[in-house]
Coordinates of C-alpha atoms in Angstrom, one line a residue:
M1 CA -1.8 -21.2 7.9
E2 CA -1.0 -17.5 7.4
K3 CA -3.8 -15.3 8.7
I4 CA -4.5 -12.1 6.6
A5 CA -6.7 -9.2 7.1
M6 CA -7.9 -7.7 3.7
I7 CA -9.1 -4.1 4.2
G8 CA -11.3 -2.9 1.3
G9 CA -13.9 -4.4 -0.9
G10 CA -12.9 -3.1 -4.3
S11 CA -11.4 -5.0 -7.4
W12 CA -7.8 -5.0 -6.2
A13 CA -8.8 -6.3 -2.7
T14 CA -11.0 -8.9 -4.5
A15 CA -8.1 -10.1 -6.7
L16 CA -5.6 -10.4 -3.9
T17 CA -8.1 -12.2 -1.7
K18 CA -8.6 -14.6 -4.6
I19 CA -4.8 -15.3 -4.9
L20 CA -4.0 -15.5 -1.1
S21 CA -7.1 -17.7 -0.2
E22 CA -6.5 -20.1 -3.1
N23 CA -2.8 -20.3 -2.0
G24 CA -4.0 -21.6 1.3
A25 CA -4.2 -18.4 3.5
R26 CA -7.0 -17.7 5.9
V27 CA -8.3 -14.2 4.7
G28 CA -10.5 -12.1 7.1
W29 CA -12.1 -9.7 4.6
W30 CA -13.2 -6.3 5.9
M31 CA -15.8 -4.4 3.8
R32 CA -17.6 -1.2 4.7
S33 CA -21.0 -2.3 3.5
K34 CA -23.0 -4.8 5.4
D35 CA -25.1 -5.6 2.3
D36 CA -21.8 -6.6 0.4
V37 CA -20.7 -8.8 3.2
Q38 CA -24.1 -10.5 3.3
H39 CA -24.1 -11.0 -0.4
L40 CA -20.7 -12.5 -0.3
Q41 CA -21.6 -14.9 2.5
R42 CA -24.8 -15.9 0.8
T43 CA -23.5 -16.3 -2.9
R44 CA -19.6 -16.5 -2.5
H45 CA -19.3 -13.6 -4.9
N46 CA -18.4 -9.9 -4.5
R47 CA -21.4 -8.4 -6.3
R48 CA -19.7 -5.1 -7.1
Y49 CA -16.2 -6.0 -8.4
L50 CA -14.9 -9.2 -10.3
S51 CA -18.2 -10.8 -9.7
S52 CA -17.2 -13.8 -11.6
V53 CA -14.8 -14.9 -8.9
A54 CA -16.2 -17.5 -6.4
F55 CA -14.6 -17.6 -3.0
D56 CA -14.2 -20.7 -0.6
L57 CA -15.9 -19.4 2.6
M58 CA -13.9 -22.1 4.5
R59 CA -10.9 -19.7 3.8
V60 CA -12.4 -16.4 3.2
F61 CA -14.4 -14.6 6.1
P62 CA -16.2 -11.4 5.2
S63 CA -17.0 -9.0 8.0
T64 CA -17.9 -5.4 8.8
D65 CA -16.1 -5.7 12.1
L66 CA -12.6 -4.1 11.5
E67 CA -11.2 -4.6 14.9
A68 CA -12.0 -8.2 15.0
T69 CA -10.7 -8.8 11.4
V70 CA -7.4 -7.1 12.3
K71 CA -7.1 -8.8 15.7
E72 CA -7.1 -12.3 14.3
A73 CA -4.5 -11.6 11.6
D74 CA -0.7 -11.9 11.2
W75 CA -0.7 -9.7 8.1
L76 CA -2.8 -6.6 7.2
V77 CA -3.3 -5.6 3.5
L78 CA -4.5 -2.3 2.9
A79 CA -6.6 -2.0 -0.3
V80 CA -9.0 0.9 0.1
P81 CA -8.6 4.2 -1.9
A82 CA -6.0 6.4 -0.4
A83 CA -8.6 9.1 0.3
F84 CA -10.4 6.6 2.8
V85 CA -7.3 5.3 4.6
K86 CA -7.5 7.8 7.5
E87 CA -11.4 7.2 7.9
A88 CA -10.8 3.4 8.1
L89 CA -7.7 3.0 10.2
D90 CA -8.3 5.9 12.7
K91 CA -11.0 3.7 14.2
L92 CA -8.3 1.3 15.3
D93 CA -6.2 1.6 18.6
R94 CA -2.7 2.8 18.2
D95 CA -1.4 -0.4 19.5
S96 CA -3.6 -2.8 17.5
L97 CA -0.9 -3.1 14.7
K98 CA 2.0 -3.5 16.9
N99 CA 2.8 -7.1 16.0
K100 CA 1.5 -7.1 12.5
R101 CA 3.1 -7.0 9.1
I102 CA 1.4 -4.5 7.0
I103 CA 1.3 -4.4 3.1
S104 CA -0.1 -1.5 1.1
A105 CA -1.8 -2.4 -2.1
I106 CA -2.8 1.4 -2.5
K107 CA -1.4 3.4 -5.3
G108 CA -2.1 6.8 -4.0
M109 CA -1.2 9.3 -1.2
I110 CA -3.0 10.5 1.7
P111 CA -4.8 13.7 0.5
G112 CA -4.1 16.8 2.6
K113 CA -1.1 15.3 4.3
N114 CA 0.6 14.6 0.9
I115 CA 2.4 11.6 2.3
L116 CA 2.8 8.0 1.3
V117 CA 0.3 5.4 2.7
T118 CA 3.2 3.5 4.4
D119 CA 4.5 6.8 5.9
Y120 CA 1.1 7.5 7.3
V121 CA 0.7 4.0 8.7
A122 CA 4.2 4.2 10.4
E123 CA 3.4 7.7 11.9
R124 CA -0.1 6.9 13.0
F125 CA 0.7 3.6 14.6
R126 CA 4.2 4.3 15.7
L127 CA 5.7 1.4 13.6
P128 CA 9.2 1.0 12.0
H129 CA 9.2 0.8 8.3
T130 CA 10.7 -2.7 8.5
Q131 CA 7.0 -3.9 9.3
L132 CA 5.7 -2.3 6.1
G133 CA 5.7 -3.3 2.4
V134 CA 4.0 -2.3 -0.8
V135 CA 2.6 -4.3 -3.7
A136 CA 3.4 -3.1 -7.2
G137 CA 2.5 -4.4 -10.7
P138 CA 2.4 -4.5 -13.5
C139 CA -0.9 -6.3 -12.8
H140 CA -4.5 -5.5 -13.3
A141 CA -7.2 -7.1 -11.0
E142 CA -9.3 -7.9 -14.0
E143 CA -6.6 -10.2 -15.4
V144 CA -6.0 -11.9 -12.1
A145 CA -9.7 -12.7 -12.1
L146 CA -9.1 -14.3 -15.6
E147 CA -6.0 -16.1 -14.3
K148 CA -3.9 -14.5 -17.0
Q149 CA -0.1 -14.6 -16.3
S150 CA 0.7 -11.7 -14.0
Y151 CA 3.7 -10.3 -12.1
L152 CA 3.9 -8.5 -8.9
T153 CA 6.7 -6.8 -6.9
I154 CA 6.8 -6.5 -3.2
G155 CA 8.9 -3.5 -2.1
G156 CA 10.2 -3.1 1.4
T157 CA 13.0 -2.1 3.6
D158 CA 13.0 -5.6 5.2
M159 CA 13.9 -8.1 2.4
L160 CA 12.6 -11.0 4.6
L161 CA 9.2 -9.4 4.9
A162 CA 9.1 -8.7 1.3
E163 CA 10.1 -12.3 0.4
D164 CA 7.6 -13.8 2.8
F165 CA 4.7 -12.0 1.2
S166 CA 6.0 -12.7 -2.2
Q167 CA 5.7 -16.5 -1.4
L168 CA 2.0 -16.0 -0.3
L169 CA 1.2 -14.6 -3.8
R170 CA 3.1 -17.2 -6.0
N171 CA 1.0 -19.6 -8.0
R172 CA 0.7 -21.0 -11.6
Y173 CA -0.5 -17.6 -13.0
T174 CA 1.2 -15.1 -10.6
K175 CA 4.9 -14.5 -10.1
A176 CA 6.0 -12.2 -7.2
Y177 CA 9.5 -10.9 -6.4
P178 CA 10.9 -8.9 -3.6
M179 CA 12.6 -5.6 -4.1
A180 CA 14.5 -3.3 -1.6
D181 CA 12.9 0.0 -2.5
L182 CA 9.9 0.8 -0.5
D183 CA 9.6 4.6 -1.2
G184 CA 10.7 4.6 -4.8
I185 CA 8.2 1.8 -5.7
E186 CA 5.5 3.7 -3.9
Y187 CA 6.1 7.0 -5.4
C188 CA 6.2 5.6 -8.8
A189 CA 3.0 3.8 -8.4
V190 CA 1.5 7.1 -7.5
M191 CA 3.0 9.0 -10.5
K192 CA 2.1 6.3 -13.0
N193 CA -1.6 6.9 -12.2
I194 CA -1.0 10.7 -13.0
I195 CA 0.6 9.7 -16.3
A196 CA -2.1 7.3 -17.2
L197 CA -4.8 9.9 -16.5
T198 CA -2.9 12.4 -18.8
S199 CA -2.6 9.8 -21.4
G200 CA -6.4 9.2 -21.2
I201 CA -7.0 12.9 -21.6
A202 CA -4.8 12.9 -24.8
H203 CA -6.8 9.8 -26.1
G204 CA -10.0 11.7 -25.4
L205 CA -8.9 14.6 -27.4
G206 CA -8.0 12.5 -30.3
Y207 CA -4.2 12.3 -30.0
G208 CA -2.8 9.1 -31.5
D209 CA -0.3 6.3 -30.7
N210 CA 2.7 8.5 -31.7
F211 CA 1.9 11.1 -29.2
Q212 CA 1.1 8.5 -26.4
A213 CA 4.5 7.0 -27.0
V214 CA 6.3 10.3 -26.7
L215 CA 4.2 11.2 -23.6
V216 CA 5.0 7.9 -21.8
S217 CA 8.8 8.0 -22.5
N218 CA 8.8 11.6 -21.3
A219 CA 7.0 10.5 -18.2
V220 CA 9.7 8.1 -17.3
Q221 CA 12.2 10.9 -17.2
E222 CA 9.7 13.0 -15.2
M223 CA 9.4 10.1 -12.7
R224 CA 13.2 9.6 -12.6
R225 CA 13.7 13.4 -11.7
F226 CA 11.0 13.6 -9.1
V227 CA 11.8 10.3 -7.4
H228 CA 15.6 11.1 -7.3
A229 CA 14.9 14.5 -5.8
I230 CA 12.7 13.2 -3.1
N231 CA 14.4 9.9 -2.3
P232 CA 17.8 9.6 -4.1
Q233 CA 19.2 6.2 -4.3
P234 CA 20.3 3.9 -7.1
R235 CA 17.3 2.4 -8.9
D236 CA 16.7 1.1 -12.4
L237 CA 13.3 2.6 -13.6
S238 CA 13.2 0.3 -16.5
A239 CA 12.4 -2.7 -14.1
S240 CA 8.8 -4.0 -14.1
A241 CA 7.9 -2.6 -10.8
Y242 CA 8.4 0.9 -12.3
L243 CA 8.2 1.0 -16.1
G244 CA 6.1 -2.1 -16.5
D245 CA 3.5 -0.7 -14.0
L246 CA 3.5 2.6 -15.9
L247 CA 3.0 1.0 -19.3
V248 CA 0.1 -1.3 -18.2
T249 CA -1.6 1.6 -16.5
A250 CA -1.2 4.1 -19.4
Y251 CA -2.2 1.7 -22.1
S252 CA -4.7 -0.8 -20.8
Q253 CA -8.3 -0.9 -21.3
F254 CA -8.7 -1.9 -17.6
S255 CA -7.0 1.3 -16.4
R256 CA -9.5 3.3 -14.4
N257 CA -7.0 6.3 -14.4
R258 CA -6.8 6.1 -18.2
T259 CA -10.5 5.8 -18.5
F260 CA -11.2 8.8 -16.2
G261 CA -8.6 10.9 -18.2
N262 CA -10.4 9.9 -21.5
M263 CA -13.7 11.2 -20.1
I264 CA -12.1 14.6 -19.1
G265 CA -10.6 14.7 -22.7
R266 CA -14.0 14.2 -24.2
G267 CA -15.6 17.0 -22.2
Y268 CA -16.8 15.4 -18.9
S269 CA -16.4 17.5 -15.7
V270 CA -14.4 15.9 -12.9
K271 CA -17.6 15.4 -10.9
S272 CA -19.6 13.7 -13.8
A273 CA -16.8 11.5 -14.6
Q274 CA -16.4 10.3 -11.1
M275 CA -20.1 9.7 -10.9
E276 CA -20.4 7.8 -14.1
M277 CA -17.2 5.6 -13.2
N278 CA -18.4 4.8 -9.7
M279 CA -14.8 4.0 -8.9
V280 CA -12.0 6.1 -7.5
A281 CA -9.4 7.1 -9.9
E282 CA -6.3 7.5 -7.6
G283 CA -4.6 9.8 -10.2
Y284 CA -7.1 12.5 -9.5
Y285 CA -6.0 13.1 -6.0
A286 CA -2.3 12.1 -6.6
V287 CA -2.0 15.1 -9.0
K288 CA -2.7 17.5 -6.3
S289 CA -0.4 15.8 -3.8
I290 CA 2.6 15.5 -6.1
H291 CA 2.1 19.1 -7.4
E292 CA 2.1 20.3 -3.7
L293 CA 5.2 18.3 -3.0
N294 CA 7.0 19.7 -6.0
K295 CA 6.6 23.3 -4.8
K296 CA 9.5 22.6 -2.5
L297 CA 11.5 20.3 -4.9
N298 CA 11.1 22.6 -8.0
V299 CA 11.6 19.6 -10.4
S300 CA 10.7 20.0 -14.0
M301 CA 7.3 18.1 -14.3
P302 CA 5.5 19.4 -17.3
I303 CA 3.1 16.3 -17.5
T304 CA 2.0 16.5 -13.9
S305 CA 1.6 20.3 -14.2
A306 CA -0.5 19.9 -17.2
A307 CA -2.8 17.4 -15.4
Y308 CA -2.9 19.7 -12.4
H309 CA -4.0 22.7 -14.6
I310 CA -6.8 20.7 -16.2
L311 CA -8.2 19.1 -13.1
Y312 CA -7.8 21.7 -10.5
E313 CA -7.5 25.0 -12.3
K314 CA -10.0 24.0 -14.9
I315 CA -7.9 25.0 -17.9
S316 CA -9.2 23.6 -21.2
P317 CA -7.8 20.1 -21.8
A318 CA -7.3 21.0 -25.5
V319 CA -5.4 24.2 -24.6
E320 CA -3.3 22.6 -22.0
L321 CA -2.3 19.7 -24.3
E322 CA -1.3 22.1 -27.0
I323 CA 1.0 23.8 -24.5
L324 CA 2.3 20.4 -23.2
K325 CA 3.1 19.0 -26.7
E326 CA 5.7 21.9 -27.2
K327 CA 7.5 20.8 -24.1
L328 CA 7.8 17.0 -25.0
R329 CA 10.7 15.6 -26.9

């Protein structure tokens, strides 16, 4: 029986715990809130996210003790918002992950440091990248809860690690495949949230499907330019791990980044949108990180720049989209 430590109590952590535990793994599930842990132990449901999913407490073990949860596991799955990674993991001893295999299910960057989650973990715990992997979609947690057909890609530098974790995820409604592109998949996962957020802003302003299609097709080119500049290697961005993840995030009703952007387009402030959603839209933080990185790369990124101007320089969404639409082809 594979032993897994799930770090985080959100919708994606809940969906992955469902898949892994139903496939036979033992999942130690760390949550920050004692009340959430007690509710799960009492009712078998996560009261905050995907509350319809019932868990087998002979396979799922909720806890607020991070050190104990990690110590018992062979695998560590990170599923907290990127902004809270340092807060969660810095409580652990540097050697506590020495013999673990770590999978990031986080589609964001470490704010302030502007580095990928896997790079932060490798640096903080002195680990080789061969111990690290990343989960990519296209896959929404809400559809996993409904057991709708879903596809996942596990990116890594060690294909054995990627294949082993893929096997843990495969079942009748989930297909999972390994891919040898840790950085490319992770950067694209970050950027697709920025695109989805901008797509939401456009929708909130009343732009239609025609504009959305042009925005997303231009976004693929923007992603290609940036990822090639920061990590050049042959990669096909039409693959599901890249394009598929972008499409589902940019268009789906379940996309929190699109929802957040839609609220901004309709006139919400950043703070009021965050408070009403009560969930973290990774794209908000990702915009600043990618914008800061691009100061050195100087890649043409009109969509990311537009999102940055709206969110961090408080430029009117209507004015900024008028400027952006003249730059798209």
